[in-house]
Amino acid sequence: MKKQANLQKLPPSVAFIWTISLIFALAAIHDWKEGLSILTIALLSSLPVIQSLSLAKSVAWLLLPLSLPLFFIHGVINPSFASQGSIFGVPIRPVGFTYAAIITARLGLIATAFVFWRYVDRRHALVFFKRLGIPTKGLVLLVVAQSSVELLLERARAVYLAQQARGIDWRGGIFSRFTALPRLLVPVVTAALVEGAHRGLIMEQRGLGSEILILPKRWSESYPPLALGPAVMAAIPAGVAWLLFYFYVS
Amino acid sequence: MLVNVRNLALRGFHGAVETLAFDVPAGGWHIVVAPSGSGKSAACAKIVGLDFNAPLSQTLVSGRDVHLLSIAERAQTMALLPPQATWAFSLIGDTAEDEIDLGAGFMGREIPSSKKDWIIGSLNLGRLLDRSTGSLSGGESARIALATVLARDPQVLVLDQALDSCDPSNRRLVQRILAEWLRRSGGAVIEFATSWKDRDLLDVPLCLSTLTATGWVQGSPDKVWLQLGSAASDYFEGVDGLAARAFCDPSHAVTRSSAIHALVDRHAATSSRAVDSSTLKCSFPNNGLDVKGLNFSYGDGCFHLDNVSFIAPKGTITALLGPNGSGKTTLLRCLGNLAGPWTGSRTWCNESLPNDLRPHQIASKLIYAFQNPDDQIYRATVEEELLECRNNLRGRGHCLSKWEQDLLSDLNFGGTHSGSPFSLPLSRRRLLMIASSLIAKTPVVLLDEPTAWLDPVQKRALACALRRFIENDGTVLMISHDMDFVGRYADRFLRLENGKIVASIETMWASRCQLPDTTPSADISERAGLTERVWKETPFLSMLKTGA
C-alpha cells in the first residue's frame, strides 16, 4: 500500500514522455521480433520507475483477452494466410501467427502507455494537461477515462461480493467460475451503461462543456517536479526503437 | 415568482398527467410528492433542461426558458441532486474537498473561503474533507454532493429523492442548511419525494404538489392536508406527519411547533454512551442469531468495529440504527463473511457459524440483500430473478409454498412476470431483490436500508412481507434510517455508533399487534392511532437516548 501511495506521485510529465516514447516505438515496429523486443524493453525499463511488477501484470491482464482471439483467428481461421500443415485436422498458419504477434506487440505498447497513467495522480495529470493548453472537454474526458477504469474495477468488486451474498461460489472449480461469469459481467456492464448515462447528464448539468474550468490551487502547489531519472528511463523504448529502425533502414 | 414550471408530465393512477404546472417564489420550497415509478427522475431532468425530447415541458427561471440557455448559463441557474449521490461526483477529484472546490471550478470561479467554511461547518463535513469519495457512506456522500451544489450557488436546486440515504438527524441538518441557503440567496428548491416526511420543520414558504387517485392536489401543506382527507396518511407519514396531523386537526390542543419539537426531541437518539454489550439481555424465548465480541478493522485502520455483541432473536425483526458512517453496513458485511478477517463468534440457534466459511456457504444461513439492487440483478426476466437466490441455495425444482406465494403477492410480484427486471423503477428493483432473498427461505435475512426510495404504499407492502416471513420462523436484521417504519414494525432495536453498540432495546408491542393495511384508502384513524401508540406508549426512543 505504501509503495502504491508513492507511485501515485509520479510526475505526469514522465508519463507523457513515456507515452510519446511508446508511440514512437510503435511506429518503428516492422516484424514480430522487433515488436516483442521493444515491448520487453518497455516493461523492463518501467521496473526502476514503478518499482514493482504491477505494471507488467496489468498489461498482461489487458493483453490476454485481446491477443488470444487474435492468434486463434489469424493463426487458425483466417484463410488469407497460407496453411502449412495441421494438428488433428486443425490448419496451422505460421504467417498468421506472425501477424498476430506483431499486432499483440503493438497492443502491448498501447496498453503499457495507458496503464502507466494509473501511477500518476489524476489531479496532477489535469494540471499538466491544462498547462499544455488542452480544451476543457478533452481535458475532462482524458482524466475521466483514466478514473473510469478504477470505477469499473470498484463496481466489479461490489458485484462480486453481492453475488457471493446470494449464494454464488466464485472459488469453486473452473466450470463453476465460468458459469458464474455472467453474474459478474451483466451487472457490471449494465451498471456501467446506466451510470454512464446518468453521470453524463449530471456532468453537463455541472457545466462540463462550458470551456471554463478552474482547478483548486492546492493541486498546482503539490505538483511534483520533473524527475530526471524516470524521464530518461521513459525515453529508452523510443531510443531502442530508433536504433532498430536505423539498422533496419541501413 | 422565481420559477414557473409548465406542462410537466408524470404517470398517475389513471395514466399520464401531462399538464402539471406550479410556481415557486424566491426563497420558496416546492415538494412534489408522487409514488415510485411515476417518472419523478425524468421530470427532474426536464425541469433542469436536460431532456430535449419533451418539447411541451417548460421551465422558466426569472422569465428565461432553461432549455434555451447555454451549458454554462444553465449550470449557473439550475442544479440537480440525483438519488444516488455518487453520480454527482465528477471522477476528476479524489477527495471530498476536491469535489467541493470543483463545484465552483466548473463554473469558472473559485469558491470564496468564507463561503467554503460556512458550507463545511454547517454540513459538519470537517472530518470528511480528506476522505476519498469512494470510501464515503451513503449519507456522507449525500452531504458532500449537496456541498458541491451549494459551492456553485445556483438559483434553483432540484432534489430527486436526494435525502433518502441520510439518517434522521442529518436529514434535518440538511433541511435547515437549505432553508438558510434559501434565506441568504433568495433561490428556490424543488424537491421530488415519495412522502411529505419531516418537511414541516422548515421555516420557509412551503408548497406541495401531491398525486392522488383523483388527480393533483396543490397548495400549502395545510390546504393539501384538508383536501387529501383520509388519504393523507399515505403522504404525511412518520413522526412529523403526526405533528402535521396534530397541527391540521383543530380539535387537537397542541400547536404545530410545540408538537413538532416535542416529537423530534423524542426522535433524536443522541446518546454516545457505550453500553457493555456482554450484559445485554434478551427476553425472547430462544437465541436466534447470537454475535459475540465481533472485532474488525479496515486495512488503513481508520475505522473499526469494536467488540460488537448482540442477539437477533429467532422470529423477530431487529433494526440496526445509527448515524451515517457508524459501521452498520460493515457489520452486516462481516456477518455475511463479505468483509474480513474479523474475530469473535457467531452462532445461529446454538449452531456455530465459523468465521472462515466462504460467503456462499454463509448465505445458506444468512442471506444479504445489498442496498443497491443493481449489484445483484442479472437475469433476463423478473420471474427468474425472483427464484435466483432460492435456486442457488436450495437447488431447482422446489415449488413455492402458500405463504411464499402470499409473500410475493404482498410485494406485488404474484403471478407471472416475464418483463425485464432492468426496466423496473429503482424502488421496484429493490423490492425484487428483497423478495428474492425472502423466498430463498434462509433462517436470517440481512437487509441494508430496505425502505430507501420506497413510497408509503410500498413500505406497507414490505412490512406485510417481512411479517409473513418472520411468522414462518424467519429472522430479519435490517439497517434503517426510517424511524417511522422500524418504530411500527421492528421488535428489537440496536444502536451503533463509531463501531460500538451503544444501546439495545426490545419492544413487544409493535410487530405483534397486526398486519398493516395494504390499501392506500385504508381507515386513517386506525393507522393514526397506531402511530400515536408508537410515540406515546413506547418509550424505546427515550430509552435509546439514555442508553438504558
CSV table of N, CA and C in Angstrom, one decimal, chain A residues 121-123 126 136-137 140 143-144 147-148 151 154-155 158-172 179 182-183 186-188 190-191 194-195 198-199 201-210 212-219, chain B residues 48 50 71-72 74-75 78-80 82 86-95 97-99 101-103 105-110 116 148 152 333 338 358-360 363 367-368 370 372 374-379 385 388-389 392-393 422 433 436:
chain,number,residue,atom,x,y,z
A,121,ASP,N,-1.0,10.7,-10.2
A,121,ASP,CA,-2.2,11.3,-9.5
A,121,ASP,C,-3.0,12.1,-10.6
A,122,ARG,N,-4.3,11.7,-10.7
A,122,ARG,CA,-5.1,12.3,-11.8
A,122,ARG,C,-5.3,13.8,-11.7
A,123,ARG,N,-5.2,14.3,-10.4
A,123,ARG,CA,-5.3,15.8,-10.2
A,123,ARG,C,-4.1,16.5,-10.8
A,126,LEU,N,-4.4,16.4,-14.5
A,126,LEU,CA,-5.3,17.5,-15.0
A,126,LEU,C,-4.5,18.8,-15.1
A,136,THR,N,-11.1,22.2,-22.2
A,136,THR,CA,-11.7,21.6,-21.0
A,136,THR,C,-12.3,20.3,-21.3
A,137,LYS,N,-13.1,20.2,-22.4
A,137,LYS,CA,-13.8,19.0,-22.7
A,137,LYS,C,-12.9,17.8,-22.8
A,140,VAL,N,-11.2,16.9,-19.5
A,140,VAL,CA,-12.0,16.1,-18.6
A,140,VAL,C,-12.2,14.7,-19.1
A,143,VAL,N,-9.1,12.6,-18.3
A,143,VAL,CA,-8.9,12.2,-16.9
A,143,VAL,C,-10.1,11.2,-16.5
A,144,VAL,N,-11.3,11.5,-17.0
A,144,VAL,CA,-12.4,10.6,-16.6
A,144,VAL,C,-12.1,9.2,-17.2
A,147,SER,N,-10.0,7.5,-14.7
A,147,SER,CA,-10.6,7.1,-13.4
A,147,SER,C,-11.7,6.1,-13.6
A,148,SER,N,-12.3,6.1,-14.8
A,148,SER,CA,-13.4,5.1,-15.0
A,148,SER,C,-13.0,3.7,-15.0
A,151,LEU,N,-13.2,2.9,-11.5
A,151,LEU,CA,-14.6,2.9,-11.1
A,151,LEU,C,-15.2,1.5,-11.5
A,154,GLU,N,-14.0,-1.1,-9.2
A,154,GLU,CA,-14.7,-1.0,-7.9
A,154,GLU,C,-16.1,-1.6,-8.0
A,155,ARG,N,-16.7,-1.3,-9.1
A,155,ARG,CA,-18.1,-1.8,-9.3
A,155,ARG,C,-18.0,-3.4,-9.4
A,158,ALA,N,-17.8,-4.8,-6.0
A,158,ALA,CA,-19.1,-4.7,-5.3
A,158,ALA,C,-20.0,-5.9,-5.8
A,159,VAL,N,-20.1,-6.0,-7.2
A,159,VAL,CA,-20.9,-7.1,-7.7
A,159,VAL,C,-20.4,-8.5,-7.3
A,160,TYR,N,-19.1,-8.6,-7.3
A,160,TYR,CA,-18.5,-9.9,-6.9
A,160,TYR,C,-19.0,-10.3,-5.5
A,161,LEU,N,-18.9,-9.3,-4.6
A,161,LEU,CA,-19.4,-9.5,-3.2
A,161,LEU,C,-20.9,-9.8,-3.1
A,162,ALA,N,-21.6,-9.0,-3.9
A,162,ALA,CA,-23.1,-9.1,-3.9
A,162,ALA,C,-23.6,-10.4,-4.4
A,163,GLN,N,-22.9,-11.0,-5.4
A,163,GLN,CA,-23.3,-12.3,-5.9
A,163,GLN,C,-22.9,-13.4,-4.9
A,164,GLN,N,-21.8,-13.2,-4.3
A,164,GLN,CA,-21.5,-14.2,-3.2
A,164,GLN,C,-22.5,-14.2,-2.1
A,165,ALA,N,-23.0,-13.0,-1.8
A,165,ALA,CA,-24.0,-12.9,-0.8
A,165,ALA,C,-25.3,-13.6,-1.2
A,166,ARG,N,-25.5,-13.9,-2.5
A,166,ARG,CA,-26.7,-14.6,-2.9
A,166,ARG,C,-26.4,-16.1,-3.1
A,167,GLY,N,-25.3,-16.5,-2.7
A,167,GLY,CA,-25.0,-18.0,-2.8
A,167,GLY,C,-24.2,-18.4,-3.9
A,168,ILE,N,-23.5,-17.5,-4.7
A,168,ILE,CA,-22.7,-17.9,-5.8
A,168,ILE,C,-21.3,-18.2,-5.3
A,169,ASP,N,-20.8,-19.4,-5.7
A,169,ASP,CA,-19.4,-19.8,-5.3
A,169,ASP,C,-18.4,-19.4,-6.4
A,170,TRP,N,-17.6,-18.4,-6.1
A,170,TRP,CA,-16.6,-18.0,-7.1
A,170,TRP,C,-15.3,-18.7,-7.0
A,171,ARG,N,-15.1,-19.4,-5.8
A,171,ARG,CA,-13.8,-20.0,-5.6
A,171,ARG,C,-13.9,-21.5,-5.9
A,172,GLY,N,-14.9,-22.0,-6.6
A,172,GLY,CA,-15.0,-23.4,-6.9
A,172,GLY,C,-14.1,-23.7,-8.1
A,179,THR,N,-19.4,-20.6,-15.3
A,179,THR,CA,-20.9,-20.5,-15.3
A,179,THR,C,-21.3,-19.2,-14.5
A,182,PRO,N,-21.4,-14.7,-16.1
A,182,PRO,CA,-22.4,-13.8,-16.5
A,182,PRO,C,-23.0,-13.0,-15.3
A,183,ARG,N,-23.0,-13.6,-14.1
A,183,ARG,CA,-23.5,-12.9,-12.9
A,183,ARG,C,-22.6,-11.8,-12.5
A,186,VAL,N,-22.8,-9.2,-16.4
A,186,VAL,CA,-24.1,-8.5,-16.8
A,186,VAL,C,-24.3,-7.3,-15.8
A,187,PRO,N,-24.3,-7.5,-14.5
A,187,PRO,CA,-24.5,-6.3,-13.7
A,187,PRO,C,-23.4,-5.2,-13.9
A,188,VAL,N,-22.2,-5.6,-14.1
A,188,VAL,CA,-21.1,-4.6,-14.2
A,188,VAL,C,-21.4,-3.8,-15.5
A,190,THR,N,-24.2,-3.5,-17.3
A,190,THR,CA,-25.4,-2.8,-17.2
A,190,THR,C,-25.3,-1.5,-16.3
A,191,ALA,N,-24.7,-1.7,-15.2
A,191,ALA,CA,-24.5,-0.6,-14.3
A,191,ALA,C,-23.6,0.4,-14.9
A,194,VAL,N,-25.8,2.4,-17.4
A,194,VAL,CA,-26.8,3.2,-16.7
A,194,VAL,C,-26.1,4.3,-16.0
A,195,GLU,N,-25.0,4.0,-15.3
A,195,GLU,CA,-24.3,5.0,-14.5
A,195,GLU,C,-23.7,6.0,-15.4
A,198,HIS,N,-26.3,8.5,-16.6
A,198,HIS,CA,-26.6,9.4,-15.5
A,198,HIS,C,-25.5,10.4,-15.2
A,199,ARG,N,-24.3,9.9,-15.2
A,199,ARG,CA,-23.1,10.8,-14.9
A,199,ARG,C,-22.9,11.8,-16.0
A,201,LEU,N,-25.3,13.1,-17.8
A,201,LEU,CA,-26.2,14.2,-17.7
A,201,LEU,C,-25.8,15.1,-16.5
A,202,ILE,N,-25.4,14.5,-15.4
A,202,ILE,CA,-25.0,15.3,-14.2
A,202,ILE,C,-23.8,16.2,-14.6
A,203,MET,N,-22.8,15.6,-15.3
A,203,MET,CA,-21.7,16.4,-15.7
A,203,MET,C,-22.0,17.6,-16.5
A,204,GLU,N,-23.0,17.4,-17.5
A,204,GLU,CA,-23.4,18.5,-18.3
A,204,GLU,C,-24.1,19.5,-17.4
A,205,GLN,N,-24.9,19.0,-16.4
A,205,GLN,CA,-25.6,19.9,-15.5
A,205,GLN,C,-24.6,20.7,-14.6
A,206,ARG,N,-23.5,20.1,-14.4
A,206,ARG,CA,-22.5,20.8,-13.6
A,206,ARG,C,-21.7,21.8,-14.4
A,207,GLY,N,-21.9,21.8,-15.7
A,207,GLY,CA,-21.2,22.8,-16.5
A,207,GLY,C,-20.1,22.3,-17.4
A,208,LEU,N,-19.9,21.0,-17.5
A,208,LEU,CA,-18.9,20.4,-18.4
A,208,LEU,C,-19.3,20.8,-19.8
A,209,GLY,N,-18.3,21.3,-20.5
A,209,GLY,CA,-18.5,21.7,-21.9
A,209,GLY,C,-18.6,23.2,-22.0
A,210,SER,N,-18.6,23.9,-20.9
A,210,SER,CA,-18.7,25.4,-20.9
A,210,SER,C,-17.3,26.0,-21.2
A,212,ILE,N,-14.8,26.4,-19.4
A,212,ILE,CA,-14.2,27.2,-18.3
A,212,ILE,C,-14.0,26.2,-17.1
A,213,LEU,N,-12.8,26.0,-16.7
A,213,LEU,CA,-12.6,25.1,-15.5
A,213,LEU,C,-11.5,25.7,-14.7
A,214,ILE,N,-11.8,26.0,-13.4
A,214,ILE,CA,-10.7,26.5,-12.5
A,214,ILE,C,-10.4,25.3,-11.6
A,215,LEU,N,-9.1,24.9,-11.6
A,215,LEU,CA,-8.7,23.8,-10.7
A,215,LEU,C,-8.3,24.4,-9.3
A,216,PRO,N,-8.5,23.6,-8.3
A,216,PRO,CA,-8.1,24.0,-7.0
A,216,PRO,C,-6.6,24.4,-6.9
A,217,LYS,N,-6.3,25.5,-6.2
A,217,LYS,CA,-4.9,25.9,-6.2
A,217,LYS,C,-3.9,24.9,-5.6
A,218,ARG,N,-4.4,24.2,-4.6
A,218,ARG,CA,-3.5,23.2,-3.9
A,218,ARG,C,-3.0,22.1,-4.9
A,219,TRP,N,-3.8,21.9,-5.9
A,219,TRP,CA,-3.3,20.9,-6.9
A,219,TRP,C,-2.0,21.3,-7.6
B,48,VAL,N,-34.6,20.7,-15.2
B,48,VAL,CA,-33.3,21.3,-15.3
B,48,VAL,C,-32.8,21.5,-16.7
B,50,LEU,N,-32.5,19.1,-19.2
B,50,LEU,CA,-31.6,18.1,-19.8
B,50,LEU,C,-32.4,17.1,-20.6
B,71,ILE,N,-24.9,25.9,-21.9
B,71,ILE,CA,-24.5,25.0,-20.8
B,71,ILE,C,-24.1,25.7,-19.6
B,72,ALA,N,-23.2,26.7,-19.7
B,72,ALA,CA,-22.7,27.5,-18.6
B,72,ALA,C,-23.8,28.2,-17.9
B,74,ARG,N,-27.0,27.5,-17.9
B,74,ARG,CA,-27.9,26.6,-17.3
B,74,ARG,C,-27.3,26.0,-16.0
B,75,ALA,N,-26.0,25.8,-16.0
B,75,ALA,CA,-25.3,25.2,-14.8
B,75,ALA,C,-25.4,26.3,-13.7
B,78,MET,N,-29.5,26.3,-12.7
B,78,MET,CA,-30.2,25.1,-12.1
B,78,MET,C,-29.1,24.1,-11.6
B,79,ALA,N,-29.4,23.4,-10.5
B,79,ALA,CA,-28.6,22.4,-10.0
B,79,ALA,C,-29.4,21.2,-9.7
B,80,LEU,N,-28.9,20.0,-10.0
B,80,LEU,CA,-29.7,18.8,-9.7
B,80,LEU,C,-28.9,17.8,-8.8
B,82,PRO,N,-29.0,14.0,-7.7
B,82,PRO,CA,-29.7,12.7,-8.0
B,82,PRO,C,-29.9,11.9,-6.8
B,86,THR,N,-23.4,9.5,-5.4
B,86,THR,CA,-22.1,9.3,-6.1
B,86,THR,C,-22.2,9.7,-7.5
B,87,TRP,N,-23.4,9.7,-8.1
B,87,TRP,CA,-23.5,10.1,-9.5
B,87,TRP,C,-23.1,11.6,-9.7
B,88,ALA,N,-23.2,12.4,-8.6
B,88,ALA,CA,-23.0,13.8,-8.7
B,88,ALA,C,-21.5,14.1,-8.6
B,89,PHE,N,-20.6,13.1,-8.4
B,89,PHE,CA,-19.2,13.3,-8.3
B,89,PHE,C,-18.6,13.3,-9.7
B,90,SER,N,-17.5,14.1,-9.8
B,90,SER,CA,-17.0,14.3,-11.2
B,90,SER,C,-16.1,13.3,-11.7
B,91,LEU,N,-15.5,12.4,-10.8
B,91,LEU,CA,-14.5,11.4,-11.2
B,91,LEU,C,-13.1,12.1,-11.5
B,92,ILE,N,-13.1,13.4,-11.3
B,92,ILE,CA,-11.8,14.1,-11.5
B,92,ILE,C,-11.1,14.3,-10.2
B,93,GLY,N,-11.8,14.8,-9.2
B,93,GLY,CA,-11.2,15.0,-7.9
B,93,GLY,C,-11.0,13.6,-7.3
B,94,ASP,N,-10.3,13.6,-6.2
B,94,ASP,CA,-10.1,12.4,-5.4
B,94,ASP,C,-10.8,12.5,-4.1
B,95,THR,N,-10.6,13.6,-3.4
B,95,THR,CA,-11.1,13.7,-2.0
B,95,THR,C,-12.4,14.5,-2.1
B,97,GLU,N,-13.0,17.2,-0.5
B,97,GLU,CA,-12.7,18.6,-0.6
B,97,GLU,C,-12.5,19.0,-2.1
B,98,ASP,N,-11.9,18.1,-2.9
B,98,ASP,CA,-11.7,18.3,-4.3
B,98,ASP,C,-13.0,18.5,-5.0
B,99,GLU,N,-14.0,17.7,-4.6
B,99,GLU,CA,-15.3,17.8,-5.3
B,99,GLU,C,-16.0,19.1,-4.9
B,101,ASP,N,-14.5,21.9,-4.2
B,101,ASP,CA,-13.8,23.0,-5.0
B,101,ASP,C,-14.2,23.0,-6.5
B,102,LEU,N,-14.3,21.7,-7.0
B,102,LEU,CA,-14.7,21.6,-8.4
B,102,LEU,C,-16.1,22.1,-8.7
B,103,GLY,N,-17.0,22.0,-7.6
B,103,GLY,CA,-18.3,22.5,-7.8
B,103,GLY,C,-18.3,23.9,-8.3
B,105,GLY,N,-15.4,25.3,-9.5
B,105,GLY,CA,-14.4,25.3,-10.5
B,105,GLY,C,-15.0,25.1,-11.9
B,106,PHE,N,-16.0,24.3,-12.0
B,106,PHE,CA,-16.7,24.1,-13.3
B,106,PHE,C,-17.5,25.3,-13.7
B,107,MET,N,-17.8,26.2,-12.8
B,107,MET,CA,-18.4,27.5,-13.1
B,107,MET,C,-17.4,28.5,-13.5
B,108,GLY,N,-16.1,28.2,-13.5
B,108,GLY,CA,-15.1,29.1,-13.9
B,108,GLY,C,-14.7,30.1,-12.7
B,109,ARG,N,-14.9,29.7,-11.5
B,109,ARG,CA,-14.5,30.6,-10.4
B,109,ARG,C,-14.1,29.7,-9.2
B,110,GLU,N,-13.4,30.4,-8.3
B,110,GLU,CA,-13.0,29.7,-7.1
B,110,GLU,C,-14.0,30.0,-6.0
B,116,LYS,N,-16.9,28.7,1.7
B,116,LYS,CA,-16.5,27.3,1.9
B,116,LYS,C,-16.5,26.9,3.3
B,148,THR,N,-21.2,20.3,-3.0
B,148,THR,CA,-20.7,20.7,-4.3
B,148,THR,C,-21.7,21.7,-5.0
B,152,ARG,N,-21.6,25.9,-6.0
B,152,ARG,CA,-21.9,26.5,-7.3
B,152,ARG,C,-22.8,27.8,-7.1
B,333,ARG,N,-21.8,-6.8,6.5
B,333,ARG,CA,-20.8,-7.5,5.6
B,333,ARG,C,-20.0,-8.5,6.4
B,338,LEU,N,-18.4,-11.1,4.0
B,338,LEU,CA,-18.1,-10.4,2.8
B,338,LEU,C,-17.0,-9.4,3.2
B,358,ARG,N,-16.9,-19.8,3.5
B,358,ARG,CA,-17.0,-18.9,2.3
B,358,ARG,C,-18.3,-18.2,2.3
B,359,PRO,N,-18.4,-17.1,1.7
B,359,PRO,CA,-19.6,-16.3,1.7
B,359,PRO,C,-20.8,-17.1,1.2
B,360,HIS,N,-20.6,-17.9,0.1
B,360,HIS,CA,-21.8,-18.6,-0.4
B,360,HIS,C,-22.3,-19.7,0.6
B,363,ALA,N,-24.3,-17.9,3.1
B,363,ALA,CA,-25.5,-17.4,2.5
B,363,ALA,C,-26.7,-18.4,2.8
B,367,ILE,N,-28.7,-14.6,4.4
B,367,ILE,CA,-28.6,-14.0,3.1
B,367,ILE,C,-28.7,-12.5,3.2
B,368,TYR,N,-27.9,-11.9,2.3
B,368,TYR,CA,-27.8,-10.4,2.4
B,368,TYR,C,-28.2,-9.7,1.2
B,370,PHE,N,-28.3,-6.5,-0.8
B,370,PHE,CA,-27.5,-5.3,-0.8
B,370,PHE,C,-28.4,-4.1,-1.0
B,372,ASN,N,-27.9,-1.5,-3.0
B,372,ASN,CA,-28.0,-1.2,-4.4
B,372,ASN,C,-28.4,-2.4,-5.2
B,374,ASP,N,-28.9,-3.1,-8.2
B,374,ASP,CA,-28.2,-3.3,-9.5
B,374,ASP,C,-26.9,-4.1,-9.3
B,375,ASP,N,-26.4,-4.2,-8.1
B,375,ASP,CA,-25.2,-5.1,-7.9
B,375,ASP,C,-25.6,-6.6,-8.0
B,376,GLN,N,-26.9,-6.9,-7.9
B,376,GLN,CA,-27.2,-8.3,-7.8
B,376,GLN,C,-28.1,-8.8,-9.0
B,377,ILE,N,-28.8,-7.9,-9.6
B,377,ILE,CA,-29.7,-8.3,-10.7
B,377,ILE,C,-28.9,-8.6,-11.9
B,378,TYR,N,-29.3,-9.8,-12.5
B,378,TYR,CA,-28.6,-10.1,-13.8
B,378,TYR,C,-29.5,-10.9,-14.7
B,379,ARG,N,-30.6,-11.5,-14.2
B,379,ARG,CA,-31.4,-12.4,-15.0
B,379,ARG,C,-32.2,-11.6,-16.0
B,385,GLU,N,-35.4,-13.8,-11.8
B,385,GLU,CA,-34.6,-13.1,-10.8
B,385,GLU,C,-35.2,-13.4,-9.4
B,388,GLU,N,-33.8,-16.7,-8.2
B,388,GLU,CA,-32.4,-16.8,-8.3
B,388,GLU,C,-31.7,-17.3,-7.0
B,389,CYS,N,-32.0,-16.6,-5.9
B,389,CYS,CA,-31.4,-17.0,-4.6
B,389,CYS,C,-31.8,-18.4,-4.2
B,392,ASN,N,-30.1,-20.9,-6.2
B,392,ASN,CA,-28.7,-21.0,-5.8
B,392,ASN,C,-28.5,-21.8,-4.5
B,393,LEU,N,-29.4,-21.6,-3.6
B,393,LEU,CA,-29.2,-22.1,-2.2
B,393,LEU,C,-29.9,-23.5,-2.0
B,422,PHE,N,-34.6,-5.0,-15.4
B,422,PHE,CA,-33.9,-3.7,-15.6
B,422,PHE,C,-34.8,-2.6,-16.0
B,433,MET,N,-35.3,-7.6,-5.2
B,433,MET,CA,-34.1,-8.2,-4.6
B,433,MET,C,-34.5,-8.7,-3.2
B,436,SER,N,-36.6,-11.8,-3.5
B,436,SER,CA,-35.8,-12.9,-3.9
B,436,SER,C,-35.1,-13.5,-2.7
